[in-house]
């Protein structure tokens, strides 16, 4: 057997970065890390652009037309799957199918991720869709997660194929070729890159690095920026800030539905064990403001979830909703007894931006601060 150079440096670098950033995307699939999750997705998209171009204008064996992805080849491959004299220099039929599926599914995952990020969180390039589709935010998230899970299946299939090849076709050194570019073949089939292929690969690599550097120096760019701006409630209703914010967290009006605000403002004499009675005109003024900006008027994820959780129930405390309980069930009870928190009602102890009308996951304080 002869040593053939079949995987060019750009192909190998793509493979490494593709695997690395997909791993990072799964590691950052957390509410507090969504910004980095989104940037990772955009980074993978750049890699996909390179790979699609490489699949049409790259070197031999990296070209899609060289993939033996057809029924006859697949049938022959499975018939002789244990034969150590495999004729496939590049991808075998099964690997070809998996590779093409991974590229397609990864693209779908990114697109659905952009849509889910924009519709559910009101962030990124698709944030303009939040107003129209926020009621279907759960659906878009589920679609994104379905394809992400399918991608995991394809990755497992790919790794299984690599392991199988390592055991039954060891002499071909397929696994080593991923790192070295060289594979043992029947004939010398080494490739060479043209000047145009080299230039394109260099330009794409520089663009990829530039994109990462750009996001480091400008972390709140349009790709991840939120459509929701901090609110200065003093300029909107000073009485609301003075009367409500002087005793407890200044809860944003958009977290409770109109019914709950009416119940609260109509029984201030028994306001969670205290008499918080207000002058009639002041009461009316604040209530009007609360109703105008209630959960029904907001497209924020938290607003929609609290609204659905409360439904027709006479609930006036956020902590009494099933949504609140579900989001906080993993938090140890000791946290709420900490002197910095003291009560489940003290939202601002953890949500540093809540009194600005926001509940951004990345601004939630770490539990360890209260342990």
GROMACS .gro file of N, CA and C in nm, residues 152-300:
model
  447
  152UNK      N    1  -2.684   1.541   1.712
  152UNK     CA    2  -2.611   1.456   1.806
  152UNK      C    3  -2.612   1.312   1.757
  153UNK      N    4  -2.728   1.267   1.708
  153UNK     CA    5  -2.739   1.131   1.654
  153UNK      C    6  -2.642   1.111   1.538
  154UNK      N    7  -2.633   1.209   1.448
  154UNK     CA    8  -2.544   1.199   1.334
  154UNK      C    9  -2.397   1.199   1.378
  155UNK      N   10  -2.367   1.279   1.480
  155UNK     CA   11  -2.230   1.283   1.532
  155UNK      C   12  -2.191   1.148   1.591
  156UNK      N   13  -2.284   1.088   1.665
  156UNK     CA   14  -2.260   0.956   1.723
  156UNK      C   15  -2.239   0.853   1.612
  157UNK      N   16  -2.320   0.862   1.506
  157UNK     CA   17  -2.307   0.771   1.392
  157UNK      C   18  -2.170   0.789   1.325
  158UNK      N   19  -2.128   0.914   1.314
  158UNK     CA   20  -1.998   0.945   1.254
  158UNK      C   21  -1.884   0.885   1.337
  159UNK      N   22  -1.889   0.907   1.468
  159UNK     CA   23  -1.785   0.855   1.557
  159UNK      C   24  -1.785   0.703   1.560
  160UNK      N   25  -1.904   0.645   1.552
  160UNK     CA   26  -1.914   0.499   1.547
  160UNK      C   27  -1.847   0.445   1.421
  161UNK      N   28  -1.870   0.514   1.310
  161UNK     CA   29  -1.807   0.475   1.184
  161UNK      C   30  -1.656   0.484   1.191
  162UNK      N   31  -1.606   0.590   1.254
  162UNK     CA   32  -1.462   0.608   1.269
  162UNK      C   33  -1.403   0.496   1.354
  163UNK      N   34  -1.473   0.463   1.464
  163UNK     CA   35  -1.427   0.355   1.551
  163UNK      C   36  -1.428   0.222   1.478
  164UNK      N   37  -1.533   0.198   1.400
  164UNK     CA   38  -1.545   0.073   1.323
  164UNK      C   39  -1.429   0.062   1.223
  165UNK      N   40  -1.403   0.172   1.155
  165UNK     CA   41  -1.295   0.173   1.056
  165UNK      C   42  -1.160   0.150   1.123
  166UNK      N   43  -1.145   0.204   1.242
  166UNK     CA   44  -1.021   0.189   1.317
  166UNK      C   45  -0.995   0.042   1.352
  167UNK      N   46  -1.102  -0.030   1.379
  167UNK     CA   47  -1.089  -0.170   1.419
  167UNK      C   48  -1.074  -0.264   1.299
  168UNK      N   49  -1.158  -0.247   1.197
  168UNK     CA   50  -1.162  -0.342   1.086
  168UNK      C   51  -1.081  -0.301   0.963
  169UNK      N   52  -1.048  -0.171   0.953
  169UNK     CA   53  -0.969  -0.124   0.838
  169UNK      C   54  -0.849  -0.044   0.888
  170UNK      N   55  -0.787  -0.094   0.989
  170UNK     CA   56  -0.681  -0.022   1.058
  170UNK      C   57  -0.566   0.017   0.967
  171UNK      N   58  -0.531  -0.069   0.873
  171UNK     CA   59  -0.413  -0.045   0.790
  171UNK      C   60  -0.429   0.075   0.696
  172UNK      N   61  -0.553   0.120   0.678
  172UNK     CA   62  -0.575   0.237   0.592
  172UNK      C   63  -0.541   0.368   0.662
  173UNK      N   64  -0.533   0.361   0.796
  173UNK     CA   65  -0.499   0.479   0.878
  173UNK      C   66  -0.594   0.596   0.854
  174UNK      N   67  -0.722   0.563   0.844
  174UNK     CA   68  -0.823   0.667   0.819
  174UNK      C   69  -0.829   0.768   0.933
  175UNK      N   70  -0.822   0.718   1.056
  175UNK     CA   71  -0.829   0.808   1.172
  175UNK      C   72  -0.709   0.901   1.175
  176UNK      N   73  -0.592   0.848   1.147
  176UNK     CA   74  -0.472   0.931   1.145
  176UNK      C   75  -0.478   1.037   1.035
  177UNK      N   76  -0.545   1.002   0.925
  177UNK     CA   77  -0.551   1.095   0.813
  177UNK      C   78  -0.624   1.224   0.847
  178UNK      N   79  -0.712   1.218   0.948
  178UNK     CA   80  -0.784   1.338   0.990
  178UNK      C   81  -0.687   1.442   1.042
  179UNK      N   82  -0.576   1.394   1.100
  179UNK     CA   83  -0.476   1.485   1.155
  179UNK      C   84  -0.362   1.512   1.059
  180UNK      N   85  -0.317   1.406   0.988
  180UNK     CA   86  -0.199   1.420   0.901
  180UNK      C   87  -0.233   1.451   0.756
  181UNK      N   88  -0.352   1.411   0.712
  181UNK     CA   89  -0.390   1.428   0.573
  181UNK      C   90  -0.353   1.309   0.487
  182UNK      N   91  -0.272   1.219   0.541
  182UNK     CA   92  -0.225   1.103   0.465
  182UNK      C   93  -0.303   0.977   0.499
  183UNK      N   94  -0.332   0.897   0.394
  183UNK     CA   95  -0.404   0.772   0.411
  183UNK      C   96  -0.337   0.665   0.325
  184UNK      N   97  -0.337   0.543   0.376
  184UNK     CA   98  -0.277   0.433   0.301
  184UNK      C   99  -0.376   0.384   0.195
  185UNK      N  100  -0.334   0.386   0.069
  185UNK     CA  101  -0.421   0.347  -0.043
  185UNK      C  102  -0.348   0.249  -0.134
  186UNK      N  103  -0.424   0.194  -0.229
  186UNK     CA  104  -0.367   0.098  -0.323
  186UNK      C  105  -0.273   0.168  -0.421
  187UNK      N  106  -0.308   0.291  -0.458
  187UNK     CA  107  -0.226   0.366  -0.552
  187UNK      C  108  -0.202   0.507  -0.498
  188UNK      N  109  -0.101   0.571  -0.548
  188UNK     CA  110  -0.070   0.708  -0.505
  188UNK      C  111  -0.173   0.803  -0.566
  189UNK      N  112  -0.259   0.858  -0.480
  189UNK     CA  113  -0.366   0.945  -0.528
  189UNK      C  114  -0.356   1.085  -0.466
  190UNK      N  115  -0.235   1.129  -0.437
  190UNK     CA  116  -0.215   1.255  -0.365
  190UNK      C  117  -0.273   1.375  -0.441
  191UNK      N  118  -0.323   1.471  -0.363
  191UNK     CA  119  -0.385   1.591  -0.420
  191UNK      C  120  -0.292   1.711  -0.408
  192UNK      N  121  -0.323   1.816  -0.483
  192UNK     CA  122  -0.252   1.943  -0.474
  192UNK      C  123  -0.354   2.056  -0.487
  193UNK      N  124  -0.332   2.160  -0.408
  193UNK     CA  125  -0.424   2.275  -0.413
  193UNK      C  126  -0.379   2.375  -0.518
  194UNK      N  127  -0.475   2.434  -0.585
  194UNK     CA  128  -0.445   2.540  -0.681
  194UNK      C  129  -0.425   2.670  -0.605
  195UNK      N  130  -0.370   2.769  -0.671
  195UNK     CA  131  -0.346   2.899  -0.607
  195UNK      C  132  -0.478   2.963  -0.563
  196UNK      N  133  -0.583   2.944  -0.642
  196UNK     CA  134  -0.714   3.002  -0.609
  196UNK      C  135  -0.774   2.934  -0.485
  197UNK      N  136  -0.755   2.803  -0.474
  197UNK     CA  137  -0.803   2.730  -0.357
  197UNK      C  138  -0.729   2.776  -0.232
  198UNK      N  139  -0.599   2.797  -0.245
  198UNK     CA  140  -0.519   2.843  -0.131
  198UNK      C  141  -0.561   2.982  -0.086
  199UNK      N  142  -0.583   3.070  -0.183
  199UNK     CA  143  -0.624   3.208  -0.151
  199UNK      C  144  -0.760   3.209  -0.083
  200UNK      N  145  -0.854   3.131  -0.137
  200UNK     CA  146  -0.987   3.126  -0.077
  200UNK      C  147  -0.981   3.073   0.066
  201UNK      N  148  -0.903   2.969   0.088
  201UNK     CA  149  -0.891   2.910   0.222
  201UNK      C  150  -0.833   3.011   0.320
  202UNK      N  151  -0.732   3.085   0.277
  202UNK     CA  152  -0.669   3.186   0.364
  202UNK      C  153  -0.767   3.299   0.395
  203UNK      N  154  -0.838   3.345   0.294
  203UNK     CA  155  -0.936   3.454   0.313
  203UNK      C  156  -1.046   3.412   0.410
  204UNK      N  157  -1.096   3.290   0.396
  204UNK     CA  158  -1.201   3.241   0.484
  204UNK      C  159  -1.151   3.224   0.628
  205UNK      N  160  -1.028   3.179   0.642
  205UNK     CA  161  -0.972   3.163   0.776
  205UNK      C  162  -0.955   3.299   0.844
  206UNK      N  163  -0.908   3.397   0.768
  206UNK     CA  164  -0.892   3.533   0.822
  206UNK      C  165  -1.029   3.590   0.860
  207UNK      N  166  -1.130   3.566   0.775
  207UNK     CA  167  -1.266   3.615   0.803
  207UNK      C  168  -1.320   3.550   0.930
  208UNK      N  169  -1.291   3.423   0.947
  208UNK     CA  170  -1.337   3.351   1.067
  208UNK      C  171  -1.273   3.411   1.192
  209UNK      N  172  -1.142   3.434   1.189
  209UNK     CA  173  -1.073   3.493   1.303
  209UNK      C  174  -1.122   3.636   1.329
  210UNK      N  175  -1.142   3.712   1.221
  210UNK     CA  176  -1.190   3.850   1.234
  210UNK      C  177  -1.328   3.853   1.300
  211UNK      N  178  -1.412   3.756   1.265
  211UNK     CA  179  -1.545   3.749   1.324
  211UNK      C  180  -1.536   3.724   1.475
  212UNK      N  181  -1.449   3.635   1.516
  212UNK     CA  182  -1.433   3.605   1.659
  212UNK      C  183  -1.378   3.726   1.733
  213UNK      N  184  -1.279   3.793   1.674
  213UNK     CA  185  -1.219   3.912   1.736
  213UNK      C  186  -1.323   4.023   1.748
  214UNK      N  187  -1.403   4.041   1.643
  214UNK     CA  188  -1.509   4.142   1.644
  214UNK      C  189  -1.604   4.120   1.761
  215UNK      N  190  -1.641   3.995   1.786
  215UNK     CA  191  -1.735   3.964   1.894
  215UNK      C  192  -1.672   3.978   2.032
  216UNK      N  193  -1.541   3.966   2.039
  216UNK     CA  194  -1.471   3.986   2.166
  216UNK      C  195  -1.469   4.134   2.201
  217UNK      N  196  -1.441   4.217   2.102
  217UNK     CA  197  -1.431   4.362   2.125
  217UNK      C  198  -1.567   4.433   2.122
  218UNK      N  199  -1.666   4.372   2.062
  218UNK     CA  200  -1.799   4.431   2.059
  218UNK      C  201  -1.901   4.322   2.090
  219UNK      N  202  -1.909   4.280   2.218
  219UNK     CA  203  -1.994   4.167   2.257
  219UNK      C  204  -2.143   4.189   2.242
  220UNK      N  205  -2.188   4.315   2.238
  220UNK     CA  206  -2.332   4.343   2.228
  220UNK      C  207  -2.368   4.394   2.088
  221UNK      N  208  -2.311   4.331   1.987
  221UNK     CA  209  -2.339   4.373   1.850
  221UNK      C  210  -2.476   4.325   1.805
  222UNK      N  211  -2.511   4.358   1.681
  222UNK     CA  212  -2.645   4.329   1.628
  222UNK      C  213  -2.679   4.180   1.626
  223UNK      N  214  -2.580   4.093   1.626
  223UNK     CA  215  -2.605   3.949   1.622
  223UNK      C  216  -2.666   3.896   1.751
  224UNK      N  217  -2.643   3.968   1.860
  224UNK     CA  218  -2.693   3.922   1.990
  224UNK      C  219  -2.768   4.031   2.067
  225UNK      N  220  -2.773   4.151   2.014
  225UNK     CA  221  -2.835   4.264   2.084
  225UNK      C  222  -2.985   4.240   2.107
  226UNK      N  223  -3.034   4.288   2.219
  226UNK     CA  224  -3.175   4.272   2.254
  226UNK      C  225  -3.257   4.391   2.206
  227UNK      N  226  -3.379   4.364   2.167
  227UNK     CA  227  -3.472   4.471   2.127
  227UNK      C  228  -3.529   4.541   2.248
  228UNK      N  229  -3.516   4.478   2.365
  228UNK     CA  230  -3.571   4.534   2.488
  228UNK      C  231  -3.468   4.624   2.556
  229UNK      N  232  -3.506   4.747   2.577
  229UNK     CA  233  -3.417   4.846   2.638
  229UNK      C  234  -3.451   4.865   2.786
  230UNK      N  235  -3.350   4.901   2.868
  230UNK     CA  236  -3.377   4.929   3.010
  230UNK      C  237  -3.477   5.043   3.022
  231UNK      N  238  -3.565   5.035   3.120
  231UNK     CA  239  -3.670   5.135   3.138
  231UNK      C  240  -3.642   5.220   3.262
  232UNK      N  241  -3.653   5.350   3.248
  232UNK     CA  242  -3.642   5.440   3.362
  232UNK      C  243  -3.785   5.473   3.406
  233UNK      N  244  -3.833   5.398   3.506
  233UNK     CA  245  -3.972   5.414   3.548
  233UNK      C  246  -4.001   5.550   3.611
  234UNK      N  247  -3.897   5.619   3.656
  234UNK     CA  248  -3.918   5.752   3.715
  234UNK      C  249  -3.972   5.848   3.610
  235UNK      N  250  -3.928   5.831   3.488
  235UNK     CA  251  -3.973   5.921   3.382
  235UNK      C  252  -4.112   5.881   3.331
  236UNK      N  253  -4.153   5.756   3.361
  236UNK     CA  254  -4.283   5.708   3.314
  236UNK      C  255  -4.393   5.729   3.417
  237UNK      N  256  -4.360   5.704   3.544
  237UNK     CA  257  -4.459   5.724   3.650
  237UNK      C  258  -4.387   5.733   3.783
  238UNK      N  259  -4.363   5.853   3.828
  238UNK     CA  260  -4.288   5.877   3.951
  238UNK      C  261  -4.360   5.821   4.073
  239UNK      N  262  -4.491   5.828   4.074
  239UNK     CA  263  -4.568   5.778   4.188
  239UNK      C  264  -4.549   5.627   4.203
  240UNK      N  265  -4.544   5.557   4.093
  240UNK     CA  266  -4.522   5.411   4.094
  240UNK      C  267  -4.388   5.379   4.159
  241UNK      N  268  -4.286   5.455   4.125
  241UNK     CA  269  -4.152   5.431   4.182
  241UNK      C  270  -4.149   5.467   4.330
  242UNK      N  271  -4.203   5.583   4.364
  242UNK     CA  272  -4.198   5.628   4.504
  242UNK      C  273  -4.282   5.543   4.598
  243UNK      N  274  -4.401   5.506   4.556
  243UNK     CA  275  -4.492   5.433   4.645
  243UNK      C  276  -4.464   5.282   4.648
  244UNK      N  277  -4.433   5.225   4.532
  244UNK     CA  278  -4.412   5.079   4.525
  244UNK      C  279  -4.266   5.039   4.549
  245UNK      N  280  -4.175   5.119   4.496
  245UNK     CA  281  -4.034   5.084   4.508
  245UNK      C  282  -3.972   5.119   4.641
  246UNK      N  283  -4.043   5.196   4.726
  246UNK     CA  284  -3.986   5.237   4.855
  246UNK      C  285  -3.990   5.124   4.958
  247UNK      N  286  -4.076   5.026   4.937
  247UNK     CA  287  -4.092   4.919   5.037
  247UNK      C  288  -4.038   4.783   4.989
  248UNK      N  289  -4.039   4.761   4.861
  248UNK     CA  290  -3.994   4.630   4.810
  248UNK      C  291  -3.942   4.646   4.668
  249UNK      N  292  -3.906   4.536   4.606
  249UNK     CA  293  -3.859   4.538   4.467
  249UNK      C  294  -3.961   4.609   4.378
  250UNK      N  295  -3.912   4.690   4.290
  250UNK     CA  296  -4.001   4.759   4.197
  250UNK      C  297  -4.033   4.662   4.083
  251UNK      N  298  -4.140   4.587   4.102
  251UNK     CA  299  -4.175   4.485   4.004
  251UNK      C  300  -4.225   4.549   3.875
  252UNK      N  301  -4.166   4.513   3.761
  252UNK     CA  302  -4.210   4.568   3.633
  252UNK      C  303  -4.357   4.534   3.608
  253UNK      N  304  -4.435   4.629   3.561
  253UNK     CA  305  -4.578   4.604   3.534
  253UNK      C  306  -4.603   4.487   3.439
  254UNK      N  307  -4.508   4.462   3.349
  254UNK     CA  308  -4.529   4.359   3.247
  254UNK      C  309  -4.514   4.216   3.299
  255UNK      N  310  -4.490   4.199   3.428
  255UNK     CA  311  -4.476   4.064   3.482
  255UNK      C  312  -4.608   4.007   3.533
  256UNK      N  313  -4.707   4.091   3.552
  256UNK     CA  314  -4.837   4.044   3.599
  256UNK      C  315  -4.949   4.089   3.505
  257UNK      N  316  -5.054   4.009   3.493
  257UNK     CA  317  -5.167   4.046   3.406
  257UNK      C  318  -5.254   4.153   3.472
  258UNK      N  319  -5.342   4.211   3.394
  258UNK     CA  320  -5.429   4.319   3.443
  258UNK      C  321  -5.509   4.276   3.564
  259UNK      N  322  -5.562   4.153   3.560
  259UNK     CA  323  -5.644   4.104   3.670
  259UNK      C  324  -5.569   4.106   3.802
  260UNK      N  325  -5.444   4.065   3.800
  260UNK     CA  326  -5.363   4.062   3.922
  260UNK      C  327  -5.338   4.202   3.975
  261UNK      N  328  -5.310   4.298   3.885
  261UNK     CA  329  -5.285   4.435   3.928
  261UNK      C  330  -5.411   4.496   3.989
  262UNK      N  331  -5.526   4.465   3.933
  262UNK     CA  332  -5.652   4.516   3.988
  262UNK      C  333  -5.673   4.460   4.129
  263UNK      N  334  -5.648   4.334   4.147
  263UNK     CA  335  -5.663   4.271   4.279
  263UNK      C  336  -5.568   4.333   4.381
  264UNK      N  337  -5.446   4.358   4.339
  264UNK     CA  338  -5.347   4.417   4.431
  264UNK      C  339  -5.387   4.559   4.470
  265UNK      N  340  -5.419   4.640   4.371
  265UNK     CA  341  -5.446   4.781   4.398
  265UNK      C  342  -5.581   4.804   4.465
  266UNK      N  343  -5.669   4.706   4.459
  266UNK     CA  344  -5.800   4.721   4.524
  266UNK      C  345  -5.799   4.673   4.669
  267UNK      N  346  -5.689   4.619   4.714
  267UNK     CA  347  -5.683   4.568   4.852
  267UNK      C  348  -5.548   4.600   4.916
  268UNK      N  349  -5.505   4.723   4.902
  268UNK     CA  350  -5.377   4.765   4.958
  268UNK      C  351  -5.378   4.769   5.111
  269UNK      N  352  -5.498   4.770   5.169
  269UNK     CA  353  -5.507   4.768   5.316
  269UNK      C  354  -5.453   4.636   5.372
  270UNK      N  355  -5.456   4.533   5.287
  270UNK     CA  356  -5.405   4.402   5.328
  270UNK      C  357  -5.301   4.355   5.227
  271UNK      N  358  -5.198   4.437   5.214
  271UNK     CA  359  -5.095   4.413   5.112
  271UNK      C  360  -4.986   4.323   5.168
  272UNK      N  361  -5.008   4.191   5.153
  272UNK     CA  362  -4.913   4.091   5.203
  272UNK      C  363  -4.882   4.113   5.351
  273UNK      N  364  -4.987   4.139   5.429
  273UNK     CA  365  -4.971   4.153   5.574
  273UNK      C  366  -4.949   4.295   5.621
  274UNK      N  367  -4.940   4.390   5.530
  274UNK     CA  368  -4.918   4.530   5.567
  274UNK      C  369  -5.029   4.618   5.510
  275UNK      N  370  -5.042   4.735   5.573
  275UNK     CA  371  -5.137   4.834   5.523
  275UNK      C  372  -5.061   4.931   5.432
  276UNK      N  373  -5.084   4.921   5.304
  276UNK     CA  374  -5.014   5.006   5.207
  276UNK      C  375  -5.111   5.100   5.137
  277UNK      N  376  -5.212   5.141   5.210
  277UNK     CA  377  -5.318   5.226   5.152
  277UNK      C  378  -5.260   5.353   5.090
  278UNK      N  379  -5.322   5.394   4.980
  278UNK     CA  380  -5.279   5.514   4.911
  278UNK      C  381  -5.397   5.609   4.892
  279UNK      N  382  -5.365   5.734   4.868
  279UNK     CA  383  -5.466   5.831   4.833
  279UNK      C  384  -5.537   5.782   4.707
  280UNK      N  385  -5.666   5.805   4.698
  280UNK     CA  386  -5.747   5.753   4.588
  280UNK      C  387  -5.693   5.795   4.452
  281UNK      N  388  -5.654   5.921   4.438
  281UNK     CA  389  -5.604   5.970   4.310
  281UNK      C  390  -5.469   5.905   4.274
  282UNK      N  391  -5.385   5.887   4.375
  282UNK     CA  392  -5.255   5.825   4.353
  282UNK      C  393  -5.275   5.678   4.314
  283UNK      N  394  -5.368   5.614   4.384
  283UNK     CA  395  -5.399   5.474   4.356
  283UNK      C  396  -5.446   5.458   4.211
  284UNK      N  397  -5.535   5.545   4.171
  284UNK     CA  398  -5.591   5.539   4.036
  284UNK      C  399  -5.482   5.565   3.932
  285UNK      N  400  -5.394   5.659   3.962
  285UNK     CA  401  -5.286   5.694   3.872
  285UNK      C  402  -5.192   5.575   3.849
  286UNK      N  403  -5.154   5.509   3.958
  286UNK     CA  404  -5.062   5.395   3.949
  286UNK      C  405  -5.130   5.277   3.881
  287UNK      N  406  -5.256   5.253   3.915
  287UNK     CA  407  -5.329   5.141   3.855
  287UNK      C  408  -5.341   5.159   3.703
  288UNK      N  409  -5.370   5.280   3.661
  288UNK     CA  410  -5.380   5.308   3.517
  288UNK      C  411  -5.248   5.276   3.447
  289UNK      N  412  -5.139   5.314   3.512
  289UNK     CA  413  -5.005   5.287   3.456
  289UNK      C  414  -4.977   5.137   3.450
  290UNK      N  415  -5.014   5.065   3.556
  290UNK     CA  416  -4.991   4.921   3.562
  290UNK      C  417  -5.072   4.847   3.455
  291UNK      N  418  -5.195   4.886   3.436
  291UNK     CA  419  -5.280   4.821   3.337
  291UNK      C  420  -5.232   4.849   3.195
  292UNK      N  421  -5.184   4.970   3.174
  292UNK     CA  422  -5.135   5.009   3.043
  292UNK      C  423  -5.010   4.930   3.003
  293UNK      N  424  -4.934   4.884   3.104
  293UNK     CA  425  -4.808   4.815   3.078
  293UNK      C  426  -4.806   4.672   3.134
  294UNK      N  427  -4.923   4.612   3.145
  294UNK     CA  428  -4.934   4.478   3.203
  294UNK      C  429  -4.875   4.370   3.112
  295UNK      N  430  -4.877   4.245   3.159
  295UNK     CA  431  -4.820   4.133   3.084
  295UNK      C  432  -4.887   4.115   2.948
  296UNK      N  433  -5.012   4.149   2.940
  296UNK     CA  434  -5.084   4.135   2.813
  296UNK      C  435  -5.028   4.224   2.702
  297UNK      N  436  -4.958   4.329   2.741
  297UNK     CA  437  -4.906   4.425   2.643
  297UNK      C  438  -4.761   4.398   2.605
  298UNK      N  439  -4.700   4.298   2.667
  298UNK     CA  440  -4.557   4.272   2.646
  298UNK      C  441  -4.532   4.148   2.561
  299UNK      N  442  -4.420   4.150   2.490
  299UNK     CA  443  -4.377   4.033   2.412
  299UNK      C  444  -4.253   3.968   2.474
  300UNK      N  445  -4.219   4.009   2.596
  300UNK     CA  446  -4.105   3.949   2.664
  300UNK      C  447  -4.138   3.806   2.705
   0.00000   0.00000   0.00000
